[in-house]
Short mmCIF file of N, CA and C in Angstrom, two decimals:
data_model
loop_
_atom_site.label_atom_id
_atom_site.label_comp_id
_atom_site.label_asym_id
_atom_site.label_seq_id
_atom_site.Cartn_x
_atom_site.Cartn_y
_atom_site.Cartn_z
N MET A 1 1.12 -1.18 0.26
CA MET A 1 -0.07 -0.02 -0.27
C MET A 1 1.31 1.46 -0.18
N VAL A 2 0.62 1.85 -0.41
CA VAL A 2 1.30 3.51 -0.70
C VAL A 2 0.57 4.34 0.50
N ASP A 3 1.82 5.34 1.20
CA ASP A 3 1.17 6.21 1.92
C ASP A 3 1.10 7.37 1.16
N VAL A 4 -0.69 7.64 1.76
CA VAL A 4 -0.93 8.89 1.05
C VAL A 4 -0.75 9.54 1.11
N LEU A 5 0.14 9.90 2.38
CA LEU A 5 -0.03 11.48 3.58
C LEU A 5 1.13 11.97 3.29
N PRO A 6 2.75 12.11 2.41
CA PRO A 6 3.18 13.03 1.87
C PRO A 6 3.07 13.66 0.57
N LEU A 7 2.13 12.73 0.14
CA LEU A 7 1.68 12.99 -1.29
C LEU A 7 1.03 13.91 -0.90
N VAL A 8 0.11 13.40 0.08
CA VAL A 8 -1.22 15.03 0.04
C VAL A 8 -0.21 16.01 0.94
N GLU A 9 0.45 16.06 1.25
CA GLU A 9 1.66 17.37 2.54
C GLU A 9 1.80 17.94 1.89
N ALA A 10 2.27 17.50 0.02
CA ALA A 10 3.54 17.71 -0.65
C ALA A 10 2.24 19.18 -1.51
N ARG A 11 0.78 18.38 -2.25
CA ARG A 11 -0.26 19.02 -2.45
C ARG A 11 0.06 19.85 -1.42
N LEU A 12 -0.37 20.20 -0.71
CA LEU A 12 -0.88 21.19 -0.06
C LEU A 12 0.28 22.24 0.12
N ARG A 13 1.20 22.00 0.17
CA ARG A 13 2.59 23.24 0.45
C ARG A 13 2.43 23.16 -1.74
N THR A 14 2.82 22.31 -2.18
CA THR A 14 2.32 23.11 -3.29
C THR A 14 1.03 24.20 -3.50
N ALA A 15 0.34 24.79 -3.17
CA ALA A 15 -1.22 25.18 -3.24
C ALA A 15 -0.64 26.35 -2.52
N LEU A 16 -0.31 25.86 -0.67
CA LEU A 16 -0.36 26.75 -0.40
C LEU A 16 0.67 27.53 0.73
N GLY A 17 1.96 26.97 0.78
CA GLY A 17 3.15 27.49 0.46
C GLY A 17 3.47 27.04 2.07
N ALA A 18 4.61 26.75 2.97
CA ALA A 18 5.15 25.84 3.92
C ALA A 18 3.71 26.12 4.91
N PRO A 19 4.07 25.35 5.54
CA PRO A 19 2.71 25.55 7.04
C PRO A 19 3.86 26.45 8.14
N ASP A 20 2.77 27.27 9.08
CA ASP A 20 4.52 27.95 10.02
C ASP A 20 3.76 27.38 11.12
N ALA A 21 3.06 26.09 11.28
CA ALA A 21 2.73 25.67 12.67
C ALA A 21 1.66 24.26 12.67
N ARG A 22 1.74 23.00 13.06
CA ARG A 22 1.43 21.81 12.95
C ARG A 22 0.69 21.63 14.04
N ALA A 23 -0.09 20.45 14.24
CA ALA A 23 -0.42 19.70 16.02
C ALA A 23 -0.92 18.96 15.38
N ALA A 24 -1.03 17.65 16.35
CA ALA A 24 -1.17 16.40 15.90
C ALA A 24 -2.14 15.58 16.76
N VAL A 25 -3.13 15.09 16.57
CA VAL A 25 -4.63 14.67 18.13
C VAL A 25 -4.17 13.57 17.03
N THR A 26 -4.61 12.33 18.16
CA THR A 26 -4.65 10.91 18.86
C THR A 26 -6.25 10.71 19.61
N PHE A 27 -7.28 9.93 18.49
CA PHE A 27 -8.54 9.88 19.64
C PHE A 27 -8.52 8.41 19.74
N LEU A 28 -8.79 7.82 21.29
CA LEU A 28 -8.39 6.19 20.89
C LEU A 28 -9.06 5.76 19.53
N GLY A 29 -8.78 4.48 19.15
CA GLY A 29 -9.18 3.62 17.85
C GLY A 29 -8.88 4.31 16.67
N THR A 30 -8.22 5.37 16.40
CA THR A 30 -8.20 6.32 14.95
C THR A 30 -6.60 6.51 14.96
N ASP A 31 -6.52 6.63 14.21
CA ASP A 31 -4.75 7.42 13.06
C ASP A 31 -4.87 8.61 13.75
N ARG A 32 -3.86 8.87 13.77
CA ARG A 32 -3.21 10.22 13.66
C ARG A 32 -3.48 11.30 12.49
N VAL A 33 -4.11 12.59 13.10
CA VAL A 33 -4.03 13.67 12.96
C VAL A 33 -3.96 14.59 12.66
N GLU A 34 -3.55 15.36 11.50
CA GLU A 34 -2.89 16.14 11.97
C GLU A 34 -3.22 17.69 11.26
N VAL A 35 -2.91 19.07 12.25
CA VAL A 35 -3.74 20.10 11.48
C VAL A 35 -2.62 21.15 11.08
N LEU A 36 -2.03 21.01 10.49
CA LEU A 36 -1.68 22.36 9.59
C LEU A 36 -1.49 23.52 9.75
N ARG A 37 -1.28 24.71 9.99
CA ARG A 37 -1.65 26.41 9.67
C ARG A 37 -0.87 26.66 9.34
N PHE A 38 -2.45 27.35 7.58
CA PHE A 38 -0.57 27.86 6.61
C PHE A 38 -1.25 29.79 6.37
N GLN A 39 -0.19 30.78 6.50
CA GLN A 39 -0.83 32.10 7.27
C GLN A 39 0.01 32.47 5.41
N GLU A 40 -0.95 33.69 5.22
CA GLU A 40 -0.53 34.01 3.76
C GLU A 40 -2.22 35.57 3.57
N GLY A 41 -0.82 37.21 3.76
CA GLY A 41 -1.63 37.98 4.45
C GLY A 41 -2.84 37.61 5.35
N ASP A 42 -3.09 38.64 5.31
CA ASP A 42 -4.63 38.43 6.03
C ASP A 42 -5.61 37.82 6.30
N VAL A 43 -4.93 36.36 5.64
CA VAL A 43 -5.00 35.39 6.25
C VAL A 43 -4.65 33.72 6.24
N VAL A 44 -5.22 33.34 7.30
CA VAL A 44 -5.08 31.83 7.41
C VAL A 44 -5.93 30.91 7.34
N ARG A 45 -5.11 29.42 6.73
CA ARG A 45 -5.57 28.39 6.53
C ARG A 45 -5.36 27.34 7.85
N TYR A 46 -6.39 26.31 8.15
CA TYR A 46 -5.59 25.21 9.01
C TYR A 46 -6.25 24.07 7.45
N ALA A 47 -5.58 23.49 7.21
CA ALA A 47 -5.27 21.84 6.93
C ALA A 47 -5.35 20.65 7.58
N THR A 48 -6.30 19.48 7.50
CA THR A 48 -7.04 18.39 8.44
C THR A 48 -4.99 17.54 7.25
N LEU A 49 -4.47 16.50 8.04
CA LEU A 49 -3.66 15.92 7.47
C LEU A 49 -3.66 14.73 8.48
N GLY A 50 -3.36 13.25 6.67
CA GLY A 50 -4.47 12.11 8.24
C GLY A 50 -5.34 11.46 7.92
N MET A 51 -6.39 12.68 8.04
CA MET A 51 -7.78 11.23 7.07
C MET A 51 -7.82 10.91 6.07
N SER A 52 -7.13 11.11 4.98
CA SER A 52 -7.05 10.52 3.21
C SER A 52 -6.34 9.55 3.95
N ALA A 53 -5.52 8.53 4.79
CA ALA A 53 -4.69 8.34 4.61
C ALA A 53 -5.55 6.42 4.73
N GLN A 54 -6.72 6.49 5.29
CA GLN A 54 -7.95 5.05 4.70
C GLN A 54 -9.13 5.61 3.74
N PRO A 55 -9.66 5.10 2.81
CA PRO A 55 -10.58 5.20 2.45
C PRO A 55 -11.73 5.33 3.21
N MET A 56 -12.48 6.25 3.15
CA MET A 56 -14.00 6.56 3.88
C MET A 56 -14.91 5.48 2.93
N SER A 57 -15.47 4.36 3.46
CA SER A 57 -16.19 3.25 3.66
C SER A 57 -17.91 3.17 3.77
N ASP A 58 -18.87 3.23 3.07
CA ASP A 58 -19.78 3.41 3.03
C ASP A 58 -20.72 2.59 4.93
N PRO A 59 -21.13 3.79 5.74
CA PRO A 59 -21.51 2.84 6.74
C PRO A 59 -22.41 1.91 6.68
N THR A 60 -23.15 1.04 6.07
CA THR A 60 -23.82 0.09 5.60
C THR A 60 -23.26 -1.14 4.97
N ALA A 61 -21.80 -0.75 4.82
CA ALA A 61 -20.93 -1.69 4.70
C ALA A 61 -20.65 -2.90 5.51
N MET A 62 -20.52 -4.11 5.24
CA MET A 62 -20.61 -5.27 6.29
C MET A 62 -18.54 -5.26 6.76
N LEU A 63 -17.96 -4.96 5.45
CA LEU A 63 -16.61 -4.46 5.89
C LEU A 63 -16.20 -3.39 4.93
N ALA A 64 -15.16 -2.75 6.04
CA ALA A 64 -14.41 -1.74 5.65
C ALA A 64 -13.52 -1.61 4.02
N ASP A 65 -13.38 -1.39 2.85
CA ASP A 65 -12.95 -1.79 1.63
C ASP A 65 -11.31 -1.24 2.34
N PRO A 66 -10.46 -1.75 1.85
CA PRO A 66 -9.17 -1.01 3.01
C PRO A 66 -8.52 0.04 1.13
N VAL A 67 -8.97 -0.45 0.24
CA VAL A 67 -8.68 0.22 -0.78
C VAL A 67 -9.64 1.13 -1.43
N ALA A 68 -10.83 0.68 -2.09
CA ALA A 68 -11.61 1.85 -2.81
C ALA A 68 -12.30 2.29 -1.52
N GLY A 69 -12.65 3.20 -2.32
CA GLY A 69 -13.02 4.43 -1.39
C GLY A 69 -12.94 6.00 -1.49
N PRO A 70 -14.01 6.68 -0.80
CA PRO A 70 -13.52 8.28 -0.96
C PRO A 70 -12.84 8.49 -0.19
N ARG A 71 -11.56 9.73 -0.29
CA ARG A 71 -10.84 10.64 -0.07
C ARG A 71 -10.27 12.04 0.40
N ALA A 72 -10.24 12.48 1.67
CA ALA A 72 -10.43 13.66 1.38
C ALA A 72 -9.33 14.34 2.99
N GLU A 73 -9.70 15.06 2.73
CA GLU A 73 -8.91 15.86 3.77
C GLU A 73 -9.19 17.85 4.14
N LEU A 74 -9.47 18.30 5.69
CA LEU A 74 -10.20 19.46 4.89
C LEU A 74 -9.38 19.92 5.13
N VAL A 75 -10.14 22.00 4.65
CA VAL A 75 -9.63 22.54 4.79
C VAL A 75 -10.03 24.11 5.34
N LEU A 76 -9.55 25.14 6.16
CA LEU A 76 -10.95 25.94 6.65
C LEU A 76 -9.78 26.65 6.55
N SER A 77 -10.18 28.37 6.11
CA SER A 77 -9.71 29.64 5.84
C SER A 77 -10.80 30.56 6.53
N VAL A 78 -9.76 32.31 7.15
CA VAL A 78 -10.58 32.66 8.60
C VAL A 78 -10.12 33.74 8.24
N ARG A 79 -10.11 35.09 8.24
CA ARG A 79 -9.25 36.16 8.31
C ARG A 79 -8.46 36.65 10.34
N ALA A 80 -6.93 35.93 9.46
CA ALA A 80 -5.81 35.70 10.85
C ALA A 80 -6.37 37.35 11.82
N GLY A 81 -5.94 36.91 13.57
CA GLY A 81 -6.06 37.74 14.11
C GLY A 81 -7.19 38.62 14.72
N LEU A 82 -7.99 37.63 14.16
CA LEU A 82 -9.75 38.75 15.17
C LEU A 82 -10.45 37.76 15.67
N ALA A 83 -9.49 36.53 15.92
CA ALA A 83 -10.52 35.67 17.08
C ALA A 83 -9.13 35.06 17.32
N GLU A 84 -9.79 33.68 18.57
CA GLU A 84 -8.88 33.15 19.01
C GLU A 84 -8.98 31.49 18.34
N THR A 85 -8.39 31.56 16.93
CA THR A 85 -8.91 30.58 15.66
C THR A 85 -7.74 28.94 15.89
N ASP A 86 -7.40 29.88 16.21
CA ASP A 86 -6.20 28.55 16.53
C ASP A 86 -6.66 27.22 17.74
N LYS A 87 -7.52 27.86 17.95
CA LYS A 87 -8.22 26.30 19.09
C LYS A 87 -9.23 25.50 17.56
N VAL A 88 -9.14 26.03 16.98
CA VAL A 88 -9.95 25.06 15.80
C VAL A 88 -9.26 24.06 16.01
N LEU A 89 -7.86 23.69 16.15
CA LEU A 89 -7.48 22.18 15.91
C LEU A 89 -7.62 21.48 16.26
N ARG A 90 -8.42 21.06 17.71
CA ARG A 90 -8.95 19.94 17.53
C ARG A 90 -10.10 19.68 17.22
N PRO A 91 -11.31 21.20 17.46
CA PRO A 91 -12.37 20.37 16.45
C PRO A 91 -12.19 19.95 15.22
N LEU A 92 -11.46 20.46 14.83
CA LEU A 92 -11.20 20.33 12.96
C LEU A 92 -10.84 18.45 13.44
N ALA A 93 -9.54 18.03 14.37
CA ALA A 93 -8.76 17.18 14.30
C ALA A 93 -10.24 15.84 14.57
N VAL A 94 -11.23 16.09 15.08
CA VAL A 94 -12.42 16.13 15.52
C VAL A 94 -13.22 15.08 14.13
N LEU A 95 -13.73 16.15 13.82
CA LEU A 95 -14.22 16.32 12.44
C LEU A 95 -13.50 15.54 11.10
N ALA A 96 -11.54 15.43 10.87
CA ALA A 96 -11.27 14.56 10.05
C ALA A 96 -11.27 13.41 10.87
N ALA A 97 -10.83 13.05 11.68
CA ALA A 97 -11.75 11.25 12.22
C ALA A 97 -12.40 10.99 12.15
N SER A 98 -13.22 11.94 12.30
CA SER A 98 -14.84 10.88 11.91
C SER A 98 -15.46 10.13 11.06
N PRO A 99 -14.91 10.29 10.31
CA PRO A 99 -15.17 8.58 8.22
C PRO A 99 -14.33 7.47 9.22
N GLN A 100 -13.07 8.05 10.73
CA GLN A 100 -12.61 6.48 11.21
C GLN A 100 -13.94 6.49 12.64
N VAL A 101 -14.19 6.80 13.40
CA VAL A 101 -14.19 7.28 14.78
C VAL A 101 -16.80 6.60 14.53
N GLU A 102 -16.82 7.65 13.79
CA GLU A 102 -18.69 7.32 12.98
C GLU A 102 -19.27 6.55 11.57
N GLY A 103 -18.27 6.29 11.11
CA GLY A 103 -17.97 5.51 9.89
C GLY A 103 -19.35 6.22 8.84
N VAL A 104 -18.59 7.66 9.02
CA VAL A 104 -19.67 8.15 8.27
C VAL A 104 -18.93 8.88 7.02
N VAL A 105 -19.06 9.68 6.12
CA VAL A 105 -18.80 9.36 3.91
C VAL A 105 -19.16 11.20 4.61
N VAL A 106 -17.48 12.00 4.72
CA VAL A 106 -17.39 13.22 4.60
C VAL A 106 -18.31 13.90 2.66
N ALA A 107 -18.55 14.77 2.27
CA ALA A 107 -18.86 15.11 1.08
C ALA A 107 -19.05 16.54 1.11
N PRO A 108 -19.53 16.87 -0.62
CA PRO A 108 -19.72 18.79 -0.46
C PRO A 108 -21.39 18.75 0.00
N GLY A 109 -21.82 18.54 -0.03
CA GLY A 109 -22.95 19.29 0.63
C GLY A 109 -23.86 19.17 2.47
N ALA A 110 -22.67 18.05 2.87
CA ALA A 110 -22.73 17.46 3.81
C ALA A 110 -22.53 18.62 5.05
N SER A 111 -22.97 18.43 6.50
CA SER A 111 -23.27 19.97 7.10
C SER A 111 -22.25 18.84 9.07
N LEU A 112 -21.00 18.87 9.11
CA LEU A 112 -20.64 18.65 9.78
C LEU A 112 -20.18 19.35 11.40
N ASP A 113 -20.64 18.70 12.81
CA ASP A 113 -21.14 19.61 14.24
C ASP A 113 -20.10 19.33 14.73
N VAL A 114 -19.13 19.83 15.79
CA VAL A 114 -18.54 19.57 16.69
C VAL A 114 -20.15 19.60 18.25
N GLY A 115 -20.96 20.05 18.00
CA GLY A 115 -21.00 20.69 19.63
C GLY A 115 -20.85 21.45 20.21
N GLU A 116 -19.99 22.73 19.58
CA GLU A 116 -19.54 23.88 20.63
C GLU A 116 -18.90 24.68 19.16
N PRO A 117 -18.23 25.41 20.44
CA PRO A 117 -17.52 26.84 19.41
C PRO A 117 -16.86 26.48 18.71
N LEU A 118 -16.34 26.76 17.80
CA LEU A 118 -15.03 26.55 17.26
C LEU A 118 -13.90 26.66 17.69
N TRP A 119 -13.93 27.83 17.86
CA TRP A 119 -12.60 28.41 19.03
C TRP A 119 -13.43 29.58 19.82
N PRO A 120 -12.33 29.74 20.86
CA PRO A 120 -13.20 30.12 22.09
C PRO A 120 -14.65 31.32 21.87
N GLY A 121 -15.88 31.76 22.21
CA GLY A 121 -17.08 33.04 21.43
C GLY A 121 -17.27 32.74 20.08
N ALA A 122 -16.57 31.56 19.24
CA ALA A 122 -16.98 31.42 17.72
C ALA A 122 -18.01 31.00 17.78
N PRO A 123 -19.58 31.99 16.73
CA PRO A 123 -21.13 31.73 17.01
C PRO A 123 -20.68 30.77 15.92
N PHE A 124 -19.86 30.09 15.88
CA PHE A 124 -20.04 28.96 14.81
C PHE A 124 -19.94 27.13 15.45
N THR A 125 -20.65 26.43 15.14
CA THR A 125 -20.61 25.34 16.08
C THR A 125 -21.11 23.88 15.41
N SER A 126 -20.47 24.35 13.66
CA SER A 126 -20.73 23.38 12.42
C SER A 126 -20.38 24.44 11.72
N VAL A 127 -20.12 23.47 10.45
CA VAL A 127 -19.70 23.60 9.24
C VAL A 127 -20.27 22.64 8.16
N LEU A 128 -20.47 23.84 6.93
CA LEU A 128 -20.88 23.34 5.92
C LEU A 128 -20.03 23.37 4.79
N VAL A 129 -19.25 21.53 4.23
CA VAL A 129 -18.71 20.93 3.21
C VAL A 129 -19.24 22.15 1.73
N ALA A 130 -18.04 21.88 1.50
CA ALA A 130 -17.81 22.82 0.01
C ALA A 130 -17.26 22.29 -0.72
N GLU A 131 -17.28 22.48 -2.04
CA GLU A 131 -17.42 21.71 -3.22
C GLU A 131 -15.25 21.33 -3.44
N PRO A 132 -14.61 20.74 -3.34
CA PRO A 132 -13.35 20.50 -3.78
C PRO A 132 -12.83 21.45 -4.65
N GLY A 133 -12.29 21.40 -5.33
CA GLY A 133 -11.04 22.04 -6.78
C GLY A 133 -10.99 22.90 -7.01
N GLY A 134 -10.86 24.13 -5.66
CA GLY A 134 -10.49 25.68 -6.18
C GLY A 134 -9.35 25.99 -5.01
N LEU A 135 -9.17 25.93 -4.01
CA LEU A 135 -7.52 26.30 -3.91
C LEU A 135 -7.01 25.20 -3.39
N VAL A 136 -7.27 23.34 -3.84
CA VAL A 136 -6.42 22.64 -3.50
C VAL A 136 -6.11 21.91 -4.27
N GLU A 137 -5.87 21.35 -5.87
CA GLU A 137 -6.60 20.06 -6.84
C GLU A 137 -6.62 19.52 -6.21
N ASP A 138 -8.05 18.87 -6.70
CA ASP A 138 -7.67 16.77 -5.92
C ASP A 138 -6.05 16.33 -6.70
N LEU A 139 -5.60 15.49 -6.29
CA LEU A 139 -4.48 14.76 -5.31
C LEU A 139 -4.99 13.56 -6.36
N GLU A 140 -4.57 13.46 -7.75
CA GLU A 140 -4.99 11.89 -8.10
C GLU A 140 -4.02 10.63 -7.72
N LEU A 141 -4.15 9.60 -7.13
CA LEU A 141 -3.15 8.40 -7.01
C LEU A 141 -3.40 7.61 -8.08
N ASP A 142 -2.11 6.86 -8.49
CA ASP A 142 -2.93 4.90 -8.92
C ASP A 142 -3.94 4.26 -8.83
N ALA A 143 -4.40 3.50 -9.60
CA ALA A 143 -4.90 2.92 -9.35
C ALA A 143 -5.08 2.21 -8.77
N PRO A 144 -6.26 1.32 -7.74
CA PRO A 144 -7.68 1.31 -7.91
C PRO A 144 -8.04 2.52 -6.65
N LEU A 145 -6.99 3.17 -6.70
CA LEU A 145 -7.33 4.10 -5.35
C LEU A 145 -7.89 5.54 -5.75
N ASP A 146 -9.02 6.25 -5.22
CA ASP A 146 -9.50 7.06 -5.70
C ASP A 146 -8.96 8.26 -4.92
N PRO A 147 -9.20 9.83 -5.39
CA PRO A 147 -8.51 10.78 -5.23
C PRO A 147 -8.46 11.28 -4.12
N VAL A 148 -7.68 11.91 -3.84
CA VAL A 148 -8.31 12.41 -3.09
C VAL A 148 -7.74 14.19 -3.18
N ARG A 149 -9.50 15.00 -2.29
CA ARG A 149 -10.33 16.05 -2.40
C ARG A 149 -9.86 16.37 -1.23
N PHE A 150 -9.54 18.11 -1.21
CA PHE A 150 -9.18 18.52 0.15
C PHE A 150 -10.48 19.56 -0.11
N LEU A 151 -11.66 18.85 1.18
CA LEU A 151 -12.72 20.58 1.61
C LEU A 151 -13.08 20.81 1.83
N PRO A 152 -13.04 22.14 1.50
CA PRO A 152 -14.02 24.01 2.29
C PRO A 152 -14.14 23.21 3.29
N LEU A 153 -14.25 23.98 4.09
CA LEU A 153 -15.57 23.94 5.63
C LEU A 153 -16.53 25.39 5.44
N LEU A 154 -16.89 25.71 5.62
CA LEU A 154 -17.67 27.12 5.93
C LEU A 154 -18.22 26.73 6.92
N PRO A 155 -18.15 28.21 8.21
CA PRO A 155 -18.58 28.43 9.52
C PRO A 155 -20.02 28.21 9.10
N MET A 156 -20.63 27.70 9.66
CA MET A 156 -22.42 27.83 9.80
C MET A 156 -22.66 27.83 11.48
N THR A 157 -23.53 28.75 11.81
CA THR A 157 -24.29 29.66 12.68
C THR A 157 -25.42 28.60 13.16
N PRO A 158 -25.58 27.92 14.41
CA PRO A 158 -26.63 27.42 14.28
C PRO A 158 -28.10 27.38 13.67
N ASN A 159 -28.49 28.91 13.07
CA ASN A 159 -29.14 29.27 12.61
C ASN A 159 -29.34 28.84 11.31
N GLU A 160 -28.30 28.93 10.97
CA GLU A 160 -27.96 28.90 9.37
C GLU A 160 -27.84 26.98 9.30
N ALA A 161 -27.51 26.23 9.81
CA ALA A 161 -26.97 25.07 10.16
C ALA A 161 -28.76 24.75 9.72
N ALA A 162 -29.67 25.05 11.15
CA ALA A 162 -31.16 24.59 10.89
C ALA A 162 -31.89 24.82 9.72
N TRP A 163 -31.64 25.81 8.61
CA TRP A 163 -32.57 26.36 7.97
C TRP A 163 -31.57 25.38 6.93
N LYS A 164 -29.75 24.93 6.90
CA LYS A 164 -29.78 24.18 6.16
C LYS A 164 -30.28 23.19 5.99
N ARG A 165 -30.90 22.34 7.03
CA ARG A 165 -31.46 21.11 7.16
C ARG A 165 -32.72 21.43 6.22
N VAL A 166 -33.04 22.27 6.70
CA VAL A 166 -34.21 22.53 5.88
C VAL A 166 -35.26 22.78 4.76
N HIS A 167 -33.73 23.64 3.42
CA HIS A 167 -33.52 23.90 2.83
C HIS A 167 -32.68 23.29 1.78
N GLY A 168 -31.48 23.18 2.32
CA GLY A 168 -30.72 22.39 1.57
C GLY A 168 -29.56 22.88 1.04
N ALA A 169 -27.91 22.44 1.21
CA ALA A 169 -26.65 23.09 1.20
C ALA A 169 -26.86 24.49 -0.18
N GLN A 170 -27.45 23.94 -0.74
CA GLN A 170 -27.16 24.71 -2.64
C GLN A 170 -28.31 26.62 -2.10
N ALA A 171 -29.45 25.97 -1.07
CA ALA A 171 -30.03 27.31 -0.34
C ALA A 171 -29.13 28.46 0.82
N ILE A 172 -28.35 27.63 0.83
CA ILE A 172 -27.74 28.51 2.28
C ILE A 172 -26.28 29.11 1.67
N GLN A 173 -26.23 28.36 0.73
CA GLN A 173 -24.73 29.55 -0.26
C GLN A 173 -25.63 29.79 -0.79
N GLU A 174 -26.87 30.32 -1.84
CA GLU A 174 -27.14 31.13 -2.28
C GLU A 174 -27.61 32.33 -1.37
N ARG A 175 -28.01 32.06 0.01
CA ARG A 175 -27.73 33.15 0.38
C ARG A 175 -27.10 34.00 1.38
N TRP A 176 -26.16 33.04 1.20
CA TRP A 176 -24.28 33.81 1.44
C TRP A 176 -24.35 34.99 0.16
N LEU A 177 -24.22 34.41 -0.63
CA LEU A 177 -23.95 35.25 -1.87
C LEU A 177 -24.68 35.91 -1.94
N THR A 178 -26.44 35.88 -1.74
CA THR A 178 -27.01 36.85 -2.29
C THR A 178 -26.83 38.51 -1.22
N ASN A 179 -26.15 38.20 0.29
CA ASN A 179 -26.21 39.31 1.32
C ASN A 179 -24.72 39.60 0.94
N GLY A 180 -23.36 38.61 0.41
CA GLY A 180 -22.11 39.39 0.56
C GLY A 180 -21.90 38.59 1.34
N THR A 181 -21.66 37.32 1.84
CA THR A 181 -21.67 37.45 3.45
C THR A 181 -20.53 37.58 3.30
N ASP A 182 -19.26 37.24 3.99
CA ASP A 182 -18.25 37.80 4.14
C ASP A 182 -17.58 35.83 5.43
N LEU A 183 -17.00 34.28 4.28
CA LEU A 183 -17.28 33.67 5.24
C LEU A 183 -16.68 33.50 5.81
N ARG A 184 -15.04 33.90 5.51
CA ARG A 184 -13.74 34.64 6.21
C ARG A 184 -14.07 34.88 7.73
N ASP A 185 -14.91 35.99 8.33
CA ASP A 185 -14.25 36.91 8.39
C ASP A 185 -15.14 35.91 10.79
N PRO A 186 -14.07 35.35 11.10
CA PRO A 186 -14.44 34.79 12.60
C PRO A 186 -15.32 35.18 13.19
N SER A 187 -15.76 36.48 13.52
CA SER A 187 -17.29 36.95 14.32
C SER A 187 -18.13 36.89 13.28
N ARG A 188 -18.87 36.49 12.07
CA ARG A 188 -19.90 36.69 11.35
C ARG A 188 -21.25 36.86 12.68
N ARG A 189 -21.75 37.92 11.71
CA ARG A 189 -23.18 37.35 13.06
C ARG A 189 -23.58 36.26 11.33
N SER A 190 -24.97 35.45 11.64
CA SER A 190 -25.68 34.87 11.05
C SER A 190 -26.10 35.47 9.83
N VAL A 191 -26.72 35.26 9.27
CA VAL A 191 -27.39 35.50 7.33
C VAL A 191 -28.30 35.45 8.19
N PRO A 192 -29.33 36.67 7.09
CA PRO A 192 -30.96 36.15 7.50
C PRO A 192 -30.99 35.73 6.36
N LEU A 193 -32.28 34.76 7.48
CA LEU A 193 -33.02 33.81 6.84
C LEU A 193 -34.37 33.58 6.29
N GLU A 194 -35.15 35.17 6.51
CA GLU A 194 -36.67 34.95 6.64
C GLU A 194 -36.63 34.99 4.53
#
């Protein structure tokens, strides 16, 4: 089996530059997950490294396929210096470990909730998983391995998350776009939902 993590880190470095910090978290019964921090101007990006080591498998499958299945890493971008966003490392690692721990497949359009603020004082407890391919290109792996997709995370307030559950991912994204919402603002308020 090929170790995909060095290839994933190389792709992150190519797209985002050298990380200026990294932290590792290990949960009982799971592989280690690292979170890398990249600073670019007034934006700080946090990317997981470790989620893609194993393919995500269908939670209804009797046995997890060790080769086939989607692979992904998570990327969160926020404005630097406006909040204690470095405290997002543990919640991000929890989200990255969720495929191993809970047997979920993380895909665009999904909501992921950590049940607590993403960082101290954050108005967000969950994120919307956005479409990949913009910031970091997919990493193609040799067949039969699926490519690694780098999934952007968009923080959601509890009201936005509830509204998204009813109306769908596309509707909340359109609402953000219509209102000119700065999704990188770590202290933004909920978008008007009437």
